[in-house]
Structure formats: C-alpha cells, structure tokens
Amino acid sequence: MAERSSAAPAARTMLQQCLQARLQVKPAEEQSHAQFVQIDRGMVIYICFFKGATDDILPKMVSALLNLRLCESDSGKMVSVLELPGSLLIVPQATLGGKAKGRAMQYHNNIGKEEGLRLYGAFVSLCEKELTAAAASAGVTVKHGTYGNRQVLKLDTNGPYTHLMEF
Amino acid sequence: MAERSSAAPAARTMLQQCLQARLQVKPAEEQSHAQFVQIDRGMVIYICFFKGATDDILPKMVSALLNLRLCESDSGKMVSVLELPGSLLIVPQATLGGKAKGRAMQYHNNIGKEEGLRLYGAFVSLCEKELTAAAASAGVTVKHGTYGNRQVLKLDTNGPYTHLMEF
C-alpha cells in the first residue's frame, strides 16, 4: 500500500486534546431526555471514511492515533494518549469528507452509510481493545457517538492542539 | 495558480460551527487574571499557513470561508456564516500543519513565525472587513486568538459539522 500516501485517502481524522468533552448519543424525545457520554482528560477523534476504505486500514489507523505523541503531559512533555493515559471520545463526522463546489459542500467521496457504520463500529472496538490492554487500570475509557446522528458536542480544552491525520 | 490544487497547500483551515466559543488571549500572570474573548453563535476557524503562503491567497480564502454554506440556519437550511449571520472566532493553530514521523509530529512545512504572524493579522483584518460590510448591523463580531500563544478553548456546539478546507 505504498501508493496510498499519494492517492486519495481512505479515511480522514481530526484530533483534539481535551480536559473534558461531552457528546449527545440520543436526542431528547417526547418521553425521554437526551442522553450523553462524557470523558475527562484525553483526546477527541473526529473520523470520516471515504469510498474504498476497508478493514485493512483500521489496525494501522488505531495504532498511529493512539501512539502518536499528540498529548501534553503534566510536565509539558508530548506523549501519546496511551502514555498519558487519557480517555478517547470518538465522533463520527461525515462533514470532514466534504469538498466545496461553488458555495455548496458535496460529500460524493464519502463511504456509503452501511459500510461506514460497519467500519466505524470496528474502529471503535479496536480503540477499546487497545486502550484496555494498555491503560485499563488507569481509569481511562473509550466513549463514542452514534453513527448518523447529529453530534451535539461540548468541549473544554487547555489548548486543543488540533491535528489532521489521513490514512 | 491552477496548479495549486494538485500541489502542496499554502494554508489549511478547519471549521466548526458553535453556539458559543471562548478563547484565552492572555494567560494569567502573578498580578493579573487570564483574559478571554468569546463569541455566541457562529463559526470557529482554526488556521495554519505553510511555507510559501503569500498575501495573494487571503482574499480567496476569506471569500470561500465566509460564503460557503457551512452553517445550519434555524429552519435547518445550510447557509453561509455571512447569511446566518454568525460571529467568527479565529484560532491560530500551528499543529494543523503537522506531519507524523514515527511517533512524533513534525512541523517542517509550517511558515516561519514572523511571516505567519503577519499573514494571520492580515487574514483577521480581512475577515473583520467582510463581516462588517455584510452583517455589522446584526450584532455579529470577529474575535481571534493571539498568534503563538497556547489556545485555551472552550466550545459549545449543536453539532460542530467539522470541515477541512485547504488553499
């Protein structure tokens, strides 16, 4: 897959560091309040898959995102989210795949809904497995949004250190 | 500049819609509290310039970012931030230019600090001019972070609709 870096990416992720992040996973209905998930210190992963993305890319993606030194430790040193250790909030974000045409955004390269949902689920599972293996005892956790929903997000940071990573 | 789309970008922006966003512009010191700027409904623009960026690209960037239909109106229709009308919070974000090398992030393609500061200032001025011309009477405003500082950000959204735009 050496050609991938020059070709169109199969997935796009945006990463932000947080002190706390809260995401709606079920909107309010007549008989029920909205439901939220929340993490404390850790990393928010916004993710979008493109057409042609396959399961092959997931282990590489998860390994990169969880091991890259994107987080600032208490001593000011840059460490990975596994080393911090921090929690993860995974946010499906189809808009990340958008391309401007005139004044409108188009999403023609985004993966189909069913396949996207399947890959998203597999990505979340793999993150859970990696974080549990590396740092379960530290009280960190993986939370995630509901694929296809509106992602009502509240974020508190000490500097988001926004990064873009494509795979 | 027809070759730009296939060449390396001169600037990278990340856009998120917000209900409210607050950014530190001056950290606390011994004799003074931290200072913040805040916007209500509108758009957060995270921006990073790469080596080779020039003033030429600014009008096109500002026109695109302010006129693209990235915001959801009360009726659920997608409109531009000028049409909404919404405020702007501009966040200098050098980390957006990062590239992974092994487990570390490198920022070799980022513009030099002096030139970046100058372009950032010109970008902010142009946004102010455009928003004032289009929607000043609506009580919207442009706020921005301090170039080179840590960007301590707090964000409240009804769905960030995160978009990536490169120029």
Short mmCIF file of C-alpha atoms in Angstrom, two decimals:
data_model
loop_
_atom_site.label_atom_id
_atom_site.label_comp_id
_atom_site.label_asym_id
_atom_site.label_seq_id
_atom_site.Cartn_x
_atom_site.Cartn_y
_atom_site.Cartn_z
CA MET A 1 0.00 0.00 0.00
CA ALA A 2 2.94 2.32 -0.54
CA GLU A 3 0.92 4.12 -3.17
CA ARG A 4 -1.74 5.20 -0.69
CA SER A 5 0.06 8.33 0.52
CA SER A 6 -0.01 9.86 -2.94
CA ALA A 7 -3.51 8.61 -3.78
CA ALA A 8 -6.78 9.78 -2.28
CA PRO A 9 -7.01 8.92 1.41
CA ALA A 10 -9.31 6.13 2.68
CA ALA A 11 -10.02 7.88 5.97
CA ARG A 12 -9.62 11.35 7.42
CA THR A 13 -9.31 12.03 11.15
CA MET A 14 -9.10 15.22 13.15
CA LEU A 15 -7.69 15.08 16.66
CA GLN A 16 -8.17 17.48 19.56
CA GLN A 17 -6.93 17.27 23.11
CA CYS A 18 -9.48 17.91 25.85
CA LEU A 19 -9.85 18.38 29.58
CA GLN A 20 -13.46 17.31 29.28
CA ALA A 21 -15.76 16.51 26.36
CA ARG A 22 -19.44 15.65 26.28
CA LEU A 23 -21.37 14.26 23.32
CA GLN A 24 -25.06 13.59 22.80
CA VAL A 25 -25.72 9.99 21.81
CA LYS A 26 -29.53 10.10 21.83
CA PRO A 27 -31.61 13.23 21.22
CA ALA A 28 -34.45 14.15 23.54
CA GLU A 29 -37.86 12.70 22.65
CA GLU A 30 -41.30 13.40 23.96
CA GLN A 31 -40.99 10.85 26.73
CA SER A 32 -37.24 10.94 27.35
CA HIS A 33 -34.36 13.30 27.96
CA ALA A 34 -31.34 13.44 25.67
CA GLN A 35 -28.54 11.04 26.54
CA PHE A 36 -24.88 11.98 26.67
CA VAL A 37 -21.48 10.35 27.07
CA GLN A 38 -18.56 12.17 28.61
CA ILE A 39 -14.83 11.82 29.02
CA ASP A 40 -12.40 13.78 31.13
CA ARG A 41 -8.83 14.37 30.05
CA GLY A 42 -7.96 12.75 26.76
CA MET A 43 -8.42 13.01 23.01
CA VAL A 44 -11.37 13.61 20.72
CA ILE A 45 -11.13 11.71 17.42
CA TYR A 46 -13.37 13.01 14.62
CA ILE A 47 -13.50 10.39 11.89
CA CYS A 48 -14.73 10.07 8.31
CA PHE A 49 -14.27 7.16 5.90
CA PHE A 50 -14.04 7.58 2.14
CA LYS A 51 -15.22 5.26 -0.62
CA GLY A 52 -12.90 2.30 -0.93
CA ALA A 53 -11.94 2.19 2.77
CA THR A 54 -11.55 -1.38 4.02
CA ASP A 55 -10.87 -3.13 7.32
CA ASP A 56 -7.20 -3.42 6.34
CA ILE A 57 -6.52 0.18 7.31
CA LEU A 58 -8.03 0.01 10.79
CA PRO A 59 -5.15 -1.56 12.77
CA LYS A 60 -2.67 0.91 11.28
CA MET A 61 -5.00 3.84 11.98
CA VAL A 62 -5.69 2.90 15.57
CA SER A 63 -2.02 2.18 16.26
CA ALA A 64 -0.99 5.57 14.82
CA LEU A 65 -3.68 7.62 16.57
CA LEU A 66 -3.11 6.02 19.96
CA ASN A 67 0.69 6.03 19.80
CA LEU A 68 1.46 9.38 18.19
CA ARG A 69 2.74 11.96 20.67
CA LEU A 70 -0.18 14.37 20.44
CA CYS A 71 -0.94 14.96 24.13
CA GLU A 72 0.78 17.18 26.63
CA SER A 73 1.66 15.53 29.92
CA ASP A 74 1.62 17.31 33.28
CA SER A 75 5.33 18.00 32.89
CA GLY A 76 4.77 19.59 29.47
CA LYS A 77 6.29 16.70 27.55
CA MET A 78 4.44 15.45 24.47
CA VAL A 79 3.24 11.87 24.98
CA SER A 80 0.70 9.56 23.34
CA VAL A 81 -2.84 9.19 24.65
CA LEU A 82 -1.88 5.68 25.81
CA GLU A 83 1.09 7.04 27.72
CA LEU A 84 -0.83 9.95 29.25
CA PRO A 85 -3.01 7.89 29.82
CA GLY A 86 -6.14 9.62 28.60
CA SER A 87 -9.63 8.68 27.51
CA LEU A 88 -10.99 8.72 23.96
CA LEU A 89 -14.14 10.29 22.58
CA ILE A 90 -14.78 9.09 19.03
CA VAL A 91 -17.06 11.31 16.94
CA PRO A 92 -18.32 10.15 13.53
CA GLN A 93 -18.05 13.26 11.36
CA ALA A 94 -19.13 12.82 7.75
CA THR A 95 -18.69 16.54 7.08
CA LEU A 96 -14.90 16.02 7.24
CA GLY A 97 -15.17 14.37 3.81
CA GLY A 98 -16.69 17.46 2.20
CA LYS A 99 -15.42 19.21 -0.92
CA ALA A 100 -16.51 22.68 -1.95
CA LYS A 101 -18.33 23.05 -5.24
CA GLY A 102 -19.24 26.68 -5.70
CA ARG A 103 -20.76 27.71 -2.38
CA ALA A 104 -22.07 24.25 -1.50
CA MET A 105 -20.30 21.36 0.17
CA GLN A 106 -20.51 17.98 -1.52
CA TYR A 107 -19.81 14.60 0.02
CA HIS A 108 -19.54 12.38 -3.05
CA ASN A 109 -16.35 10.67 -1.89
CA ASN A 110 -17.77 9.64 1.48
CA ILE A 111 -18.32 5.95 2.06
CA GLY A 112 -21.87 4.53 1.89
CA LYS A 113 -23.87 4.58 5.10
CA GLU A 114 -23.96 0.83 5.77
CA GLU A 115 -20.29 0.23 5.10
CA GLY A 116 -19.37 3.37 7.02
CA LEU A 117 -21.35 2.23 10.04
CA ARG A 118 -19.62 -1.16 9.95
CA LEU A 119 -16.12 0.35 9.70
CA TYR A 120 -16.92 2.88 12.42
CA GLY A 121 -18.04 0.08 14.75
CA ALA A 122 -14.88 -1.90 14.03
CA PHE A 123 -12.72 1.21 14.60
CA VAL A 124 -14.38 1.86 17.98
CA SER A 125 -13.92 -1.79 19.03
CA LEU A 126 -10.26 -1.74 18.11
CA CYS A 127 -9.71 1.50 20.09
CA GLU A 128 -11.43 -0.07 23.10
CA LYS A 129 -9.24 -3.16 22.83
CA GLU A 130 -6.00 -1.15 22.57
CA LEU A 131 -6.83 1.27 25.37
CA THR A 132 -7.97 -1.53 27.66
CA ALA A 133 -4.81 -3.52 27.01
CA ALA A 134 -2.54 -0.54 27.64
CA ALA A 135 -4.19 1.51 30.35
CA ALA A 136 -7.38 -0.06 31.71
CA SER A 137 -6.19 0.16 35.28
CA ALA A 138 -5.76 3.93 34.99
CA GLY A 139 -9.49 4.53 34.86
CA VAL A 140 -9.49 5.76 31.27
CA THR A 141 -12.27 4.85 28.90
CA VAL A 142 -13.50 4.95 25.29
CA LYS A 143 -16.77 6.72 24.56
CA HIS A 144 -18.27 7.29 21.13
CA GLY A 145 -21.05 8.99 19.23
CA THR A 146 -23.93 7.34 17.40
CA TYR A 147 -23.18 6.98 13.70
CA GLY A 148 -25.53 9.04 11.54
CA ASN A 149 -26.77 11.24 14.39
CA ARG A 150 -26.21 14.93 14.90
CA GLN A 151 -23.07 15.17 17.06
CA VAL A 152 -24.00 17.69 19.75
CA LEU A 153 -20.60 18.30 21.34
CA LYS A 154 -19.29 20.35 24.21
CA LEU A 155 -15.54 20.65 24.56
CA ASP A 156 -13.26 22.09 27.20
CA THR A 157 -9.55 22.26 26.43
CA ASN A 158 -6.26 23.53 27.69
CA GLY A 159 -5.28 24.04 24.04
CA PRO A 160 -6.86 21.66 21.53
CA TYR A 161 -3.61 21.09 19.57
CA THR A 162 -5.74 20.25 16.53
CA HIS A 163 -4.10 17.71 14.22
CA LEU A 164 -5.15 16.24 10.89
CA MET A 165 -4.23 12.65 10.06
CA GLU A 166 -5.17 10.89 6.84
CA PHE A 167 -4.80 7.18 6.09
CA MET B 1 -2.49 29.33 -9.77
CA ALA B 2 -4.33 26.46 -11.40
CA GLU B 3 -1.57 24.15 -10.25
CA ARG B 4 -2.22 24.82 -6.57
CA SER B 5 -4.93 22.19 -6.08
CA SER B 6 -2.53 19.41 -7.03
CA ALA B 7 0.48 20.95 -5.29
CA ALA B 8 1.05 21.26 -1.54
CA PRO B 9 -1.45 23.66 0.05
CA ALA B 10 -0.40 27.14 1.22
CA ALA B 11 -2.89 27.18 4.10
CA ARG B 12 -5.01 24.68 5.99
CA THR B 13 -8.20 25.62 7.82
CA MET B 14 -10.55 23.62 9.98
CA LEU B 15 -14.07 24.94 10.54
CA GLN B 16 -16.51 24.17 13.32
CA GLN B 17 -19.94 25.61 13.99
CA CYS B 18 -20.63 26.77 17.53
CA LEU B 19 -23.37 28.03 19.80
CA GLN B 20 -20.72 29.63 21.95
CA ALA B 21 -16.92 29.59 21.98
CA ARG B 22 -14.44 31.12 24.39
CA LEU B 23 -10.70 31.51 23.84
CA GLN B 24 -7.92 32.68 26.13
CA VAL B 25 -5.96 35.58 24.64
CA LYS B 26 -3.72 36.30 27.59
CA PRO B 27 -2.68 33.77 30.24
CA ALA B 28 -2.93 34.57 33.92
CA GLU B 29 0.12 36.21 35.48
CA GLU B 30 1.05 36.96 39.04
CA GLN B 31 -0.69 40.31 39.04
CA SER B 32 -3.46 39.65 36.52
CA HIS B 33 -6.20 37.20 35.61
CA ALA B 34 -6.29 35.42 32.27
CA GLN B 35 -8.14 37.29 29.51
CA PHE B 36 -10.65 35.71 27.17
CA VAL B 37 -12.64 36.57 24.08
CA GLN B 38 -15.99 34.99 23.36
CA ILE B 39 -18.49 34.64 20.54
CA ASP B 40 -22.00 33.27 20.55
CA ARG B 41 -23.47 31.53 17.54
CA GLY B 42 -21.10 31.35 14.60
CA MET B 43 -18.01 29.63 13.27
CA VAL B 44 -14.61 28.76 14.68
CA ILE B 45 -11.81 28.97 12.09
CA TYR B 46 -8.60 27.14 13.01
CA ILE B 47 -5.86 28.29 10.66
CA CYS B 48 -2.30 27.30 9.76
CA PHE B 49 -0.12 28.73 7.00
CA PHE B 50 2.54 26.70 5.20
CA LYS B 51 5.88 27.81 3.78
CA GLY B 52 5.35 29.75 0.58
CA ALA B 53 1.99 31.23 1.57
CA THR B 54 1.56 34.80 0.36
CA ASP B 55 -0.98 37.60 0.67
CA ASP B 56 -2.39 36.62 -2.73
CA ILE B 57 -4.33 33.72 -1.24
CA LEU B 58 -6.04 35.71 1.53
CA PRO B 59 -8.96 37.28 -0.40
CA LYS B 60 -9.87 33.93 -1.96
CA MET B 61 -9.63 32.18 1.43
CA VAL B 62 -11.76 34.69 3.28
CA SER B 63 -14.33 34.80 0.49
CA ALA B 64 -14.60 31.00 0.46
CA LEU B 65 -14.77 30.54 4.23
CA LEU B 66 -17.36 33.27 4.75
CA ASN B 67 -19.54 32.36 1.76
CA LEU B 68 -19.51 28.57 1.82
CA ARG B 69 -22.76 27.11 3.15
CA LEU B 70 -21.34 25.51 6.30
CA CYS B 71 -23.84 26.73 8.92
CA GLU B 72 -27.28 25.45 9.75
CA SER B 73 -29.97 28.14 9.94
CA ASP B 74 -32.90 27.99 12.35
CA SER B 75 -35.00 26.42 9.63
CA GLY B 76 -32.40 23.68 9.10
CA LYS B 77 -31.21 25.06 5.76
CA MET B 78 -27.45 25.27 5.15
CA VAL B 79 -26.32 28.89 4.80
CA SER B 80 -23.03 30.77 4.97
CA VAL B 81 -21.82 32.43 8.15
CA LEU B 82 -22.49 35.80 6.48
CA GLU B 83 -26.07 34.77 5.70
CA LEU B 84 -26.71 33.31 9.16
CA PRO B 85 -25.38 35.83 10.23
CA GLY B 86 -22.92 34.46 12.76
CA SER B 87 -19.76 35.61 14.50
CA LEU B 88 -16.24 34.34 13.85
CA LEU B 89 -13.63 33.07 16.27
CA ILE B 90 -10.26 32.76 14.54
CA VAL B 91 -7.76 30.42 16.21
CA PRO B 92 -4.12 30.27 15.06
CA GLN B 93 -3.33 26.57 15.12
CA ALA B 94 0.18 25.62 14.03
CA THR B 95 -0.40 21.98 14.96
CA LEU B 96 -2.69 21.67 11.91
CA GLY B 97 0.44 21.69 9.77
CA GLY B 98 1.91 18.64 11.47
CA LYS B 99 3.14 15.50 9.76
CA ALA B 100 3.82 12.26 11.57
CA LYS B 101 7.36 10.92 11.54
CA GLY B 102 7.46 7.75 13.54
CA ARG B 103 5.62 8.57 16.76
CA ALA B 104 6.49 12.28 16.72
CA MET B 105 4.80 15.14 14.92
CA GLN B 106 6.97 17.43 12.82
CA TYR B 107 6.11 20.90 11.58
CA HIS B 108 8.78 21.46 8.94
CA ASN B 109 6.32 22.78 6.33
CA ASN B 110 4.86 25.44 8.60
CA ILE B 111 5.55 29.03 7.74
CA GLY B 112 8.15 30.98 9.76
CA LYS B 113 6.88 32.75 12.84
CA GLU B 114 7.24 36.36 11.65
CA GLU B 115 5.70 35.78 8.26
CA GLY B 116 2.96 33.64 9.81
CA LEU B 117 2.10 36.38 12.30
CA ARG B 118 1.86 38.92 9.50
CA LEU B 119 -0.38 36.73 7.33
CA TYR B 120 -2.53 35.85 10.34
CA GLY B 121 -3.04 39.54 11.12
CA ALA B 122 -3.96 40.28 7.51
CA PHE B 123 -6.37 37.33 7.47
CA VAL B 124 -8.11 38.56 10.63
CA SER B 125 -8.39 42.12 9.23
CA LEU B 126 -9.92 40.85 6.01
CA CYS B 127 -12.46 38.74 7.92
CA GLU B 128 -13.38 41.79 10.02
CA LYS B 129 -13.83 43.90 6.89
CA GLU B 130 -16.03 41.32 5.16
CA LEU B 131 -18.20 40.57 8.17
CA THR B 132 -18.66 44.25 8.94
CA ALA B 133 -19.63 45.00 5.35
CA ALA B 134 -22.13 42.16 5.20
CA ALA B 135 -23.65 41.88 8.62
CA ALA B 136 -22.46 44.54 11.05
CA SER B 137 -25.98 45.60 11.96
CA ALA B 138 -26.82 42.08 13.11
CA GLY B 139 -24.56 42.35 16.15
CA VAL B 140 -22.09 39.75 14.97
CA THR B 141 -18.39 40.12 15.56
CA VAL B 142 -14.91 38.79 14.81
CA LYS B 143 -12.75 37.62 17.71
CA HIS B 144 -9.35 35.98 17.45
CA GLY B 145 -6.60 34.31 19.38
CA THR B 146 -3.09 35.60 20.00
CA TYR B 147 -0.62 34.18 17.47
CA GLY B 148 1.97 31.96 19.12
CA ASN B 149 0.07 31.54 22.39
CA ARG B 150 -1.48 28.39 23.79
CA GLN B 151 -5.08 28.41 22.52
CA VAL B 152 -7.12 27.56 25.61
CA LEU B 153 -10.53 26.94 24.03
CA LYS B 154 -13.99 26.09 25.29
CA LEU B 155 -16.58 25.15 22.71
CA ASP B 156 -20.30 24.52 22.86
CA THR B 157 -21.99 23.21 19.73
CA ASN B 158 -25.24 21.91 18.37
CA GLY B 159 -23.15 19.70 16.08
CA PRO B 160 -19.72 21.05 15.06
CA TYR B 161 -20.09 19.99 11.38
CA THR B 162 -16.29 19.90 11.18
CA HIS B 163 -14.94 20.79 7.73
CA LEU B 164 -11.43 20.88 6.32
CA MET B 165 -10.55 23.46 3.66
CA GLU B 166 -7.13 23.85 2.11
CA PHE B 167 -5.96 26.70 -0.13
#
